Amino acid sequence: MKFVEITNENWEEVIRLRPKVEQNDCLRTDIALHSLARAYVQKDRPDRLIPYAIEENGQLIGMFLLRNYGIGCNLTSFFIDHNFQGKGFGRATMNMFISYVKANYPHSEEIELAVSPCNKIAESLYLSLGFEYTGQKTKKGNLYMELHF
């Protein structure tokens, strides 16, 4: 598995990725397209969103956005395509993401993310990896979690 840049050659494959239908209350159905639009619109910010696709054996299986904010990195819009869920790719991606941040952003002290309270599978995954609740919520009611190094 590896993280790949989203380019002119693969962006259309990325926007075809979808979470499971039963996750519609927790995640946007157009999450990939929405994420790429956010990254494009905010491209001139110093803490811009960087979009990555997740590739396994030459096939795109998910995506996420990364934002470096100095003392840490934010993970947002992370999802695994419905065809690949339940196969350990979420955990593998998160372990790889943590290692990636530590290696590429050595001044980072934390990873921050927000999880929908209805997304119990993601919440359980993050807790099992050492993320803790901050007690803060997003405007949409998602719960902030952090992992400190």
Coordinates of C-alpha atoms in Angstrom, one line a residue:
M1 CA 0.0 0.0 0.0
K2 CA 1.2 3.5 -0.7
F3 CA 0.0 7.1 -0.8
V4 CA -0.1 8.7 -4.2
E5 CA -0.5 12.2 -5.4
I6 CA -3.8 13.0 -7.1
T7 CA -2.9 14.1 -10.6
N8 CA -4.5 14.9 -13.9
E9 CA -4.2 11.2 -14.7
N10 CA -6.0 9.7 -11.7
W11 CA -8.4 12.4 -10.4
E12 CA -11.4 10.9 -12.2
E13 CA -10.7 7.5 -10.7
V14 CA -10.5 9.2 -7.3
I15 CA -13.9 10.9 -7.6
R16 CA -15.5 7.5 -8.4
L17 CA -14.5 6.2 -4.9
R18 CA -17.5 6.1 -2.5
P19 CA -18.1 5.1 1.1
K20 CA -20.8 2.5 1.9
V21 CA -24.4 3.6 1.5
E22 CA -25.0 3.0 5.2
Q23 CA -22.3 5.7 5.9
N24 CA -24.3 8.4 4.2
D25 CA -25.3 9.9 7.6
C26 CA -21.7 10.1 8.6
L27 CA -19.8 10.9 5.4
R28 CA -20.7 12.9 2.3
T29 CA -21.6 10.7 -0.6
D30 CA -19.5 13.0 -2.8
I31 CA -16.6 13.1 -0.3
A32 CA -13.8 12.6 -2.9
L33 CA -15.1 15.4 -5.2
H34 CA -15.8 17.7 -2.3
S35 CA -12.3 17.0 -0.8
L36 CA -10.5 17.8 -4.1
A37 CA -12.5 21.0 -4.5
R38 CA -11.5 22.1 -0.9
A39 CA -7.8 21.4 -1.7
Y40 CA -8.0 23.3 -4.9
V41 CA -9.8 26.4 -3.4
Q42 CA -7.4 26.5 -0.5
K43 CA -4.2 25.9 -2.5
D44 CA -2.6 29.2 -1.7
R45 CA -2.8 28.9 2.1
P46 CA 0.4 28.2 3.9
D47 CA -1.4 25.4 5.7
R48 CA -3.1 24.2 2.6
L49 CA -4.9 20.8 2.3
I50 CA -2.8 18.2 0.4
P51 CA -4.9 15.5 -1.2
Y52 CA -3.6 11.9 -1.4
A53 CA -5.1 8.8 -2.8
I54 CA -4.5 5.4 -1.2
E55 CA -3.3 2.8 -3.6
E56 CA -3.1 -1.0 -3.1
N57 CA -1.6 -3.2 -5.8
G58 CA -2.1 -0.5 -8.5
Q59 CA -5.7 0.2 -7.6
L60 CA -7.0 3.3 -5.8
I61 CA -8.9 2.3 -2.6
G62 CA -9.5 5.5 -0.7
M63 CA -8.3 9.0 -0.1
F64 CA -7.6 11.7 2.5
L65 CA -6.5 15.3 3.0
L66 CA -3.5 16.3 5.1
R67 CA -2.9 19.7 6.5
N68 CA 0.3 20.7 8.3
Y69 CA -0.3 23.4 10.9
G70 CA 3.1 23.7 12.4
I71 CA 2.9 21.8 15.7
G72 CA 0.9 19.0 14.1
C73 CA -1.0 17.6 11.1
N74 CA -4.7 17.3 10.5
L75 CA -6.3 14.3 8.8
T76 CA -9.6 15.0 7.1
S77 CA -11.9 13.5 4.6
F78 CA -10.3 10.1 5.1
F79 CA -12.3 7.1 3.8
I80 CA -11.9 3.7 2.2
D81 CA -14.0 2.9 -0.9
H82 CA -17.0 0.6 -0.1
N83 CA -15.5 -2.2 -2.1
F84 CA -12.4 -2.4 0.1
Q85 CA -13.9 -1.8 3.6
G86 CA -13.7 -4.5 6.2
K87 CA -10.4 -5.8 4.9
G88 CA -8.0 -4.0 7.3
F89 CA -7.1 -1.1 4.9
G90 CA -8.4 1.6 7.3
R91 CA -6.1 0.4 10.1
A92 CA -3.2 -0.1 7.7
T93 CA -3.7 3.4 6.2
M94 CA -3.9 5.0 9.7
N95 CA -0.7 3.3 10.8
M96 CA 1.0 4.3 7.6
F97 CA -0.3 7.9 8.0
I98 CA 1.1 8.2 11.5
S99 CA 4.5 7.0 10.3
Y100 CA 4.3 9.3 7.3
V101 CA 3.7 12.3 9.5
K102 CA 6.5 11.4 11.9
A103 CA 8.9 11.0 9.0
N104 CA 7.9 14.0 6.9
Y105 CA 6.9 16.5 9.5
P106 CA 9.5 16.0 12.2
H107 CA 8.4 19.1 14.2
S108 CA 4.8 17.7 14.5
E109 CA 3.8 16.8 18.0
E110 CA 0.3 15.6 17.2
I111 CA -2.2 14.4 14.6
E112 CA -5.7 15.9 14.8
L113 CA -8.9 14.6 13.2
A114 CA -12.6 14.9 13.6
V115 CA -15.0 11.9 13.6
S116 CA -18.8 11.8 13.3
P117 CA -20.4 10.5 16.4
C118 CA -22.4 8.1 14.2
N119 CA -19.2 6.6 12.6
K120 CA -18.6 4.0 15.4
I121 CA -16.2 1.9 13.3
A122 CA -13.9 4.9 12.6
E123 CA -14.2 6.1 16.2
S124 CA -13.2 2.6 17.5
L125 CA -10.2 2.5 15.1
Y126 CA -8.9 5.9 16.2
L127 CA -9.3 5.0 19.9
S128 CA -7.4 1.8 19.4
L129 CA -4.5 3.7 17.8
G130 CA -4.2 6.0 20.8
F131 CA -6.3 9.0 19.7
E132 CA -8.1 10.8 22.5
Y133 CA -11.1 13.2 22.5
T134 CA -10.3 16.8 23.0
G135 CA -13.7 17.8 24.2
Q136 CA -14.2 20.1 21.2
K137 CA -16.6 19.7 18.3
T138 CA -16.7 21.0 14.8
K139 CA -19.6 23.3 13.6
K140 CA -21.3 20.1 12.3
G141 CA -21.0 18.3 15.6
N142 CA -18.1 16.0 14.8
L143 CA -15.8 15.2 17.7
Y144 CA -12.2 16.3 17.6
M145 CA -9.6 13.7 18.5
E146 CA -5.8 14.0 18.8
L147 CA -2.9 11.6 18.9
H148 CA 0.2 13.1 20.7
F149 CA 3.7 11.9 20.0

